Short mmCIF file of C-alpha atoms in Angstrom, two decimals:
data_model
loop_
_atom_site.label_atom_id
_atom_site.label_comp_id
_atom_site.label_asym_id
_atom_site.label_seq_id
_atom_site.Cartn_x
_atom_site.Cartn_y
_atom_site.Cartn_z
CA UNK A 1303 -2.28 33.64 -5.27
CA UNK A 1304 -3.37 34.32 -1.69
CA UNK A 1305 -0.99 34.90 1.17
CA UNK A 1306 0.44 32.04 3.16
CA UNK A 1307 -1.58 30.45 5.94
CA UNK A 1308 -0.03 29.51 9.29
CA UNK A 1309 -1.70 26.63 11.13
CA UNK A 1310 -0.98 25.48 14.67
CA UNK A 1311 -1.10 21.69 14.52
CA UNK A 1312 0.15 19.22 17.12
CA UNK A 1313 2.24 21.89 18.80
CA UNK A 1314 3.95 23.02 15.59
CA UNK A 1315 3.41 25.87 13.17
CA UNK A 1316 2.84 24.60 9.64
CA UNK A 1317 2.89 27.19 6.88
CA UNK A 1318 0.65 26.54 3.89
CA UNK A 1319 1.81 28.58 0.92
CA UNK A 1320 -0.61 29.49 -1.87
CA UNK A 1321 -3.61 27.87 -0.13
CA UNK A 1322 -5.97 28.93 -2.94
CA UNK A 1323 -4.00 27.13 -5.62
CA UNK A 1324 -6.28 24.70 -7.48
CA UNK A 1325 -5.07 21.13 -7.05
CA UNK A 1326 -8.08 19.19 -8.40
CA UNK A 1327 -9.69 20.58 -11.54
CA UNK A 1328 -12.90 18.52 -11.64
CA UNK A 1329 -14.56 20.56 -8.88
CA UNK A 1330 -11.89 23.23 -8.41
CA UNK A 1331 -10.65 22.08 -5.00
CA UNK A 1332 -7.58 23.85 -3.68
CA UNK A 1333 -4.57 23.12 -1.54
CA UNK A 1334 -6.55 24.52 1.40
CA UNK A 1335 -9.37 22.08 0.65
CA UNK A 1336 -6.84 19.25 0.76
CA UNK A 1337 -5.52 20.50 4.11
CA UNK A 1338 -9.07 20.68 5.47
CA UNK A 1339 -9.74 17.13 4.26
CA UNK A 1340 -6.75 15.70 6.12
CA UNK A 1341 -7.67 17.58 9.29
CA UNK A 1342 -11.19 16.11 9.03
CA UNK A 1343 -9.85 12.53 8.91
CA UNK A 1344 -6.98 13.08 11.34
CA UNK A 1345 -8.03 10.40 13.81
CA UNK A 1346 -8.53 7.48 11.38
CA UNK A 1347 -5.52 8.32 9.22
CA UNK A 1348 -3.16 8.51 12.17
CA UNK A 1349 -4.58 5.23 13.43
CA UNK A 1350 -3.52 3.51 10.20
CA UNK A 1351 -0.32 5.25 9.03
CA UNK A 1352 0.87 6.95 12.21
CA UNK A 1353 4.51 6.23 13.02
CA UNK A 1354 5.23 4.70 9.62
CA UNK A 1355 7.72 5.94 7.02
CA UNK A 1356 6.11 7.37 3.90
CA UNK A 1357 7.24 7.98 0.34
CA UNK A 1358 5.90 11.23 -1.10
CA UNK A 1359 4.28 11.51 -4.52
CA UNK A 1360 4.63 15.21 -5.28
CA UNK A 1361 2.47 17.27 -7.65
CA UNK A 1362 3.39 20.89 -6.86
CA UNK A 1363 1.07 22.17 -9.62
CA UNK A 1364 -1.84 19.92 -8.70
CA UNK A 1365 -3.11 16.59 -9.97
CA UNK A 1366 -2.90 17.68 -13.60
CA UNK A 1367 0.73 18.79 -13.39
CA UNK A 1368 4.14 17.17 -13.44
CA UNK A 1369 5.11 14.84 -10.64
CA UNK A 1370 7.87 12.80 -9.06
CA UNK A 1371 8.37 10.35 -6.19
CA UNK A 1372 10.45 11.57 -3.27
CA UNK A 1373 11.74 9.05 -0.75
CA UNK A 1374 14.35 11.38 0.75
CA UNK A 1375 13.18 14.46 2.59
CA UNK A 1376 14.66 17.78 1.38
CA UNK A 1377 17.79 19.06 3.09
CA UNK A 1378 16.05 22.12 4.52
CA UNK A 1379 13.28 21.02 6.90
CA UNK A 1380 11.83 22.24 10.23
CA UNK A 1381 13.84 21.14 13.24
CA UNK A 1382 10.83 19.23 14.57
CA UNK A 1383 10.43 17.06 11.49
CA UNK A 1384 11.12 13.38 12.15
CA UNK A 1385 12.68 11.03 9.62
CA UNK A 1386 13.91 7.45 9.64
CA UNK A 1387 16.40 5.46 7.59
CA UNK A 1388 14.79 3.08 5.11
CA UNK A 1389 16.32 0.71 2.54
CA UNK A 1390 15.63 -0.10 -1.07
CA UNK A 1391 15.82 -3.71 -2.29
CA UNK A 1392 19.46 -3.22 -3.35
CA UNK A 1393 20.47 -1.84 0.04
CA UNK A 1394 20.52 1.87 -0.77
CA UNK A 1395 19.37 3.88 2.23
CA UNK A 1396 17.58 7.19 2.56
CA UNK A 1397 15.93 9.38 5.17
CA UNK A 1398 12.16 9.07 4.77
CA UNK A 1399 9.49 11.21 6.36
CA UNK A 1400 7.70 9.58 9.31
CA UNK A 1401 3.95 10.17 9.65
CA UNK A 1402 4.35 11.12 13.30
CA UNK A 1403 1.32 13.41 13.50
CA UNK A 1404 -0.85 15.71 11.40
CA UNK A 1405 1.81 18.41 11.39
CA UNK A 1406 4.05 16.03 9.42
CA UNK A 1407 1.21 15.19 7.02
CA UNK A 1408 0.38 18.84 6.37
CA UNK A 1409 4.05 19.75 5.96
CA UNK A 1410 4.16 17.24 3.09
CA UNK A 1411 0.85 18.47 1.68
CA UNK A 1412 2.32 21.94 1.46
CA UNK A 1413 5.07 20.53 -0.76
CA UNK A 1414 2.39 19.30 -3.14
CA UNK A 1415 2.19 15.73 -1.86
CA UNK A 1416 -0.84 14.13 -3.51
CA UNK A 1417 -0.03 10.61 -2.49
CA UNK A 1418 1.44 9.00 0.62
CA UNK A 1419 2.94 5.57 -0.09
CA UNK A 1420 3.33 3.81 3.24
CA UNK A 1421 5.80 1.23 4.53
CA UNK A 1422 4.33 -1.85 6.30
CA UNK A 1423 6.73 -1.20 9.19
CA UNK A 1424 7.12 1.45 11.86
CA UNK A 1425 9.98 3.92 12.04
CA UNK A 1426 13.25 2.35 13.13
CA UNK A 1427 12.17 -1.21 12.39
CA UNK A 1428 15.16 -1.98 10.15
CA UNK A 1429 17.69 -0.69 12.65
CA UNK A 1430 16.02 -2.68 15.44
CA UNK A 1431 15.78 -5.92 13.46
CA UNK A 1432 16.58 -9.11 15.39
CA UNK A 1433 15.52 -11.53 12.66
CA UNK A 1434 18.08 -13.94 11.17
CA UNK A 1435 19.79 -12.55 8.06
CA UNK A 1436 18.27 -13.36 4.67
CA UNK A 1437 20.48 -14.10 1.65
CA UNK A 1438 19.83 -13.74 -2.05
CA UNK A 1439 20.66 -16.45 -4.59
CA UNK A 1440 24.29 -15.30 -4.69
CA UNK A 1441 24.63 -15.57 -0.93
CA UNK A 1442 24.65 -11.81 -0.31
CA UNK A 1443 23.00 -10.68 2.90
CA UNK A 1444 19.88 -8.64 2.10
CA UNK A 1445 18.79 -5.49 3.95
CA UNK A 1446 16.74 -6.37 7.04
CA UNK A 1447 13.13 -5.27 7.32
CA UNK A 1448 12.51 -5.58 11.04
CA UNK A 1449 8.99 -6.27 12.24
CA UNK A 1450 6.49 -6.06 9.39
CA UNK A 1451 3.06 -5.63 10.90
CA UNK A 1452 0.70 -5.44 7.94
CA UNK A 1453 -0.28 -8.02 5.34
CA UNK A 1454 -1.49 -6.17 2.24
CA UNK A 1455 -3.58 -8.01 -0.33
CA UNK A 1456 -3.76 -6.02 -3.55
CA UNK A 1457 -6.52 -7.06 -5.95
CA UNK A 1458 -5.46 -5.88 -9.39
CA UNK A 1459 -7.95 -5.86 -12.30
CA UNK A 1460 -6.72 -7.51 -15.49
CA UNK A 1461 -8.11 -6.28 -18.85
CA UNK A 1462 -11.83 -6.97 -19.01
CA UNK A 1463 -12.25 -7.05 -15.23
CA UNK A 1464 -14.69 -4.54 -13.75
CA UNK A 1465 -15.46 -3.52 -10.20
CA UNK A 1466 -18.11 -6.22 -9.79
CA UNK A 1467 -15.49 -8.92 -10.33
CA UNK A 1468 -13.07 -7.15 -7.98
CA UNK A 1469 -15.76 -6.97 -5.32
CA UNK A 1470 -16.52 -10.69 -5.70
CA UNK A 1471 -12.81 -11.48 -5.40
CA UNK A 1472 -12.59 -9.38 -2.23
CA UNK A 1473 -15.39 -11.37 -0.63
CA UNK A 1474 -13.62 -14.59 -1.67
CA UNK A 1475 -10.47 -13.38 0.08
CA UNK A 1476 -12.48 -12.52 3.16
CA UNK A 1477 -14.11 -15.96 3.22
CA UNK A 1478 -10.76 -17.74 3.01
CA UNK A 1479 -9.21 -15.52 5.66
CA UNK A 1480 -12.17 -16.06 7.98
CA UNK A 1481 -11.71 -19.80 7.52
CA UNK A 1482 -8.05 -19.38 8.47
CA UNK A 1483 -8.86 -17.18 11.46
CA UNK A 1484 -7.48 -13.96 9.95
CA UNK A 1485 -9.42 -10.70 10.19
CA UNK A 1486 -8.97 -8.67 6.99
CA UNK A 1487 -10.41 -5.25 6.22
CA UNK A 1488 -11.00 -3.64 2.85
CA UNK A 1489 -10.36 -0.23 1.30
CA UNK A 1490 -10.66 1.23 -2.14
CA UNK A 1491 -7.33 1.95 -3.77
CA UNK A 1492 -8.45 5.39 -4.91
CA UNK A 1493 -7.91 4.11 -8.42
CA UNK A 1494 -9.14 0.87 -10.05
CA UNK A 1495 -8.32 -1.78 -7.46
CA UNK A 1496 -9.18 -2.92 -3.96
CA UNK A 1497 -6.79 -3.42 -1.06
CA UNK A 1498 -7.33 -5.82 1.84
CA UNK A 1499 -5.25 -5.39 4.99
CA UNK A 1500 -4.58 -7.49 8.05
CA UNK A 1501 -2.83 -5.91 11.01
CA UNK A 1502 -0.22 -8.39 12.25
CA UNK A 1503 1.35 -9.40 15.50
CA UNK A 1504 4.99 -8.20 15.76
CA UNK A 1505 6.43 -11.65 15.03
CA UNK A 1506 7.46 -11.69 11.36
CA UNK A 1507 9.72 -9.83 8.97
CA UNK A 1508 8.98 -8.71 5.41
CA UNK A 1509 10.32 -11.87 3.79
CA UNK A 1510 7.96 -14.02 5.86
CA UNK A 1511 4.99 -11.74 5.20
CA UNK A 1512 5.61 -11.97 1.46
CA UNK A 1513 5.77 -15.79 1.72
CA UNK A 1514 2.41 -15.69 3.49
CA UNK A 1515 0.98 -13.49 0.72
CA UNK A 1516 2.20 -15.90 -1.97
CA UNK A 1517 0.59 -18.84 -0.17
CA UNK A 1518 -2.68 -16.94 0.16
CA UNK A 1519 -2.70 -15.97 -3.53
CA UNK A 1520 -2.03 -19.55 -4.63
CA UNK A 1521 -4.78 -20.97 -2.42
CA UNK A 1522 -7.24 -18.41 -3.76
CA UNK A 1523 -6.36 -19.43 -7.31
CA UNK A 1524 -6.87 -23.12 -6.45
CA UNK A 1525 -10.32 -22.38 -5.07
CA UNK A 1526 -11.41 -19.87 -7.72
CA UNK A 1527 -9.40 -20.72 -10.85
CA UNK A 1528 -11.82 -19.00 -13.23
CA UNK A 1529 -12.00 -15.77 -11.24
CA UNK A 1530 -8.67 -15.29 -9.43
CA UNK A 1531 -5.04 -15.75 -10.43
CA UNK A 1532 -1.66 -15.71 -8.74
CA UNK A 1533 0.16 -15.58 -12.11
CA UNK A 1534 2.91 -12.96 -12.05
CA UNK A 1535 3.23 -12.82 -15.84
CA UNK A 1536 0.42 -10.83 -17.46
CA UNK A 1537 0.21 -13.19 -20.41
CA UNK A 1538 -0.92 -15.95 -18.03
CA UNK A 1539 -3.60 -14.03 -16.16
CA UNK A 1540 -6.42 -13.87 -18.67
CA UNK A 1541 -9.54 -12.00 -17.54
CA UNK A 1542 -9.08 -12.76 -13.87
CA UNK A 1543 -8.39 -10.73 -10.77
CA UNK A 1544 -4.68 -10.82 -9.95
CA UNK A 1545 -3.66 -11.10 -6.29
CA UNK A 1546 -0.45 -9.06 -6.34
CA UNK A 1547 1.55 -10.82 -3.64
CA UNK A 1548 4.63 -8.71 -4.45
CA UNK A 1549 3.04 -5.68 -2.85
CA UNK A 1550 4.35 -7.44 0.28
CA UNK A 1551 7.93 -7.66 -0.99
CA UNK A 1552 10.31 -6.24 1.63
CA UNK A 1553 10.81 -2.45 1.48
CA UNK A 1554 7.73 -2.10 -0.75
CA UNK A 1555 5.25 0.71 -0.14
CA UNK A 1556 1.50 0.76 -0.82
CA UNK A 1557 -0.80 3.75 -1.23
CA UNK A 1558 -2.02 4.72 2.22
CA UNK A 1559 -5.47 4.40 3.74
CA UNK A 1560 -7.40 7.70 3.83
CA UNK A 1561 -4.85 9.23 1.46
CA UNK A 1562 -5.88 11.33 -1.54
CA UNK A 1563 -4.96 10.18 -5.04
CA UNK A 1564 -3.41 12.55 -7.61
CA UNK A 1565 -6.55 12.50 -9.73
CA UNK A 1566 -8.58 15.49 -10.90
CA UNK A 1567 -11.59 14.19 -8.94
CA UNK A 1568 -9.59 14.00 -5.67
CA UNK A 1569 -10.50 10.36 -5.03
CA UNK A 1570 -9.58 8.92 -1.64
CA UNK A 1571 -8.25 5.46 -0.83
CA UNK A 1572 -11.09 4.82 1.57
CA UNK A 1573 -11.53 2.08 4.18
CA UNK A 1574 -15.10 0.77 4.06
CA UNK A 1575 -17.01 -1.86 5.97
CA UNK A 1576 -17.73 -5.20 4.33
CA UNK A 1577 -21.42 -4.33 4.36
CA UNK A 1578 -20.77 -1.00 2.62
CA UNK A 1579 -18.61 -2.67 -0.04
CA UNK A 1580 -21.79 -4.10 -1.54
CA UNK A 1581 -22.95 -0.69 -2.74
CA UNK A 1582 -20.03 1.72 -2.96
CA UNK A 1583 -18.96 3.51 -6.12
CA UNK A 1584 -15.21 4.13 -5.63
CA UNK A 1585 -15.05 7.28 -7.76
CA UNK A 1586 -17.62 8.90 -5.47
CA UNK A 1587 -15.30 8.60 -2.46
CA UNK A 1588 -13.51 11.96 -2.64
CA UNK A 1589 -12.31 14.75 -0.39
CA UNK A 1590 -15.78 16.25 -0.88
CA UNK A 1591 -17.66 13.19 0.45
CA UNK A 1592 -15.40 11.15 2.73
CA UNK A 1593 -15.32 13.53 5.75
CA UNK A 1594 -19.12 13.43 6.06
CA UNK A 1595 -19.02 9.67 5.63
CA UNK A 1596 -16.54 9.32 8.50
CA UNK A 1597 -18.57 11.67 10.68
CA UNK A 1598 -21.69 9.56 10.09
CA UNK A 1599 -20.30 6.02 9.99
CA UNK A 1600 -17.01 6.23 11.86
CA UNK A 1601 -13.82 4.38 11.02
CA UNK A 1602 -14.49 0.80 9.85
CA UNK A 1603 -10.91 -0.12 10.73
CA UNK A 1604 -11.00 1.33 14.26
CA UNK A 1605 -11.28 -2.03 16.01
CA UNK A 1606 -8.58 -3.90 14.10
CA UNK A 1607 -6.58 -6.33 16.25
CA UNK A 1608 -3.19 -7.89 15.41
CA UNK A 1609 -3.51 -11.19 13.56
CA UNK A 1610 -1.34 -14.28 13.07
CA UNK A 1611 -0.04 -15.47 9.69
CA UNK A 1612 1.30 -18.74 11.10
CA UNK A 1613 -1.30 -20.74 9.18
CA UNK A 1614 -0.29 -19.08 5.90
CA UNK A 1615 3.38 -19.82 6.56
CA UNK A 1616 2.44 -23.46 7.15
CA UNK A 1617 0.67 -23.43 3.77
CA UNK A 1618 3.80 -21.92 2.22
CA UNK A 1619 5.94 -24.70 3.69
CA UNK A 1620 3.56 -27.32 2.28
CA UNK A 1621 3.75 -25.72 -1.18
CA UNK A 1622 7.52 -25.82 -1.08
CA UNK A 1623 7.52 -29.42 0.16
CA UNK A 1624 5.21 -30.32 -2.73
CA UNK A 1625 7.81 -29.04 -5.20
CA UNK A 1626 6.55 -25.54 -5.93
CA UNK A 1627 9.17 -22.85 -6.40
CA UNK A 1628 8.98 -19.41 -4.92
CA UNK A 1629 6.85 -16.97 -6.92
CA UNK A 1630 8.76 -14.51 -9.14
CA UNK A 1631 10.09 -11.37 -7.52
CA UNK A 1632 9.94 -7.88 -9.09
CA UNK A 1633 12.89 -7.08 -11.37
CA UNK A 1634 14.36 -4.48 -8.97
CA UNK A 1635 15.06 -7.22 -6.42
CA UNK A 1636 18.14 -9.44 -6.49
CA UNK A 1637 17.67 -13.00 -7.65
CA UNK A 1638 16.25 -14.96 -4.74
CA UNK A 1639 16.78 -18.59 -3.68
CA UNK A 1640 14.30 -21.08 -5.18
CA UNK A 1641 13.02 -18.40 -7.58
CA UNK A 1642 12.07 -19.49 -11.12
CA UNK A 1643 13.77 -17.88 -14.14
CA UNK A 1644 12.86 -14.23 -14.66
CA UNK A 1645 11.64 -14.58 -18.21
CA UNK A 1646 8.07 -14.54 -19.43
CA UNK A 1647 6.84 -18.06 -20.18
CA UNK A 1648 6.18 -17.51 -23.90
CA UNK A 1649 9.71 -16.21 -24.44
CA UNK A 1650 11.18 -19.12 -22.49
CA UNK A 1651 9.29 -21.58 -24.68
CA UNK A 1652 10.46 -19.80 -27.82
CA UNK A 1653 14.09 -19.76 -26.70
CA UNK A 1654 13.92 -23.49 -25.92
CA UNK A 1655 12.63 -24.27 -29.39
CA UNK A 1656 9.25 -25.58 -28.23
#
């Protein structure tokens, strides 16, 4: 392996060890290539994830090697590294890395981070929370989220769903959001799905943002019942695009915009314009192609403005008034008020004797 490389970034010295180590085997790209990629997209990536806590997906031997998720930063870190306290759904806290600047990003890359999973809040949001406390079904006060300033709409392909159907679903989401006065932008997931984001005004917490996401998913299913589903249980989805509202559950992270996936082809979760979505091939958006794309086309998310989800919360209230229950929560969350039983429908029918 080659000697270490010292880079001066944002007023800090970041040491890159073994820069020639191959991280992505498809084209032989190295750790240094990954560093160069992030430096090339520094402006747009800091615009989207800057100041947010991140969970690290570490692959110290490259995309083909062993991995683990790391929410807590190691004990031995540079004195300039900034962290913030974040909570899990059960209230456990940890010190997470904050994407303050590119020095922080490259410090994580040197540890073998091949995936930044980003909170929809900014550092310190939980500690600064002024929202009323939220209780679970047992009456226990849940960890606060503070201001949650991104709505994240994850379009998840069910079996039999290809990218054409995902793309059509994305345009359906855009049409509904335009009707509701909400500006949403799209990015590839870097894997099989598509993510739509709306930057939000600093007026809602994570519980409210999830309620808005549930209302949006249900309205999409009403309008496009053959193409889109809000069904949490896989057995009920069929060959439809699932709108995964629980990606907005409080304290949940989503793979970051402009971040590189731990795949041998070094695919990037890439923001694209709605016009470009018509023709893109997601697997072709890699560390080898995205920098030139940004240089030519710019950042399609650069002009995002904070949006309101008030209309979605009104839709949520109407659903509840009409007798709908809350949508199911992920199993790692405590049982929530007005939540249906956490058992798949076929098993519930079997247990009831039907």
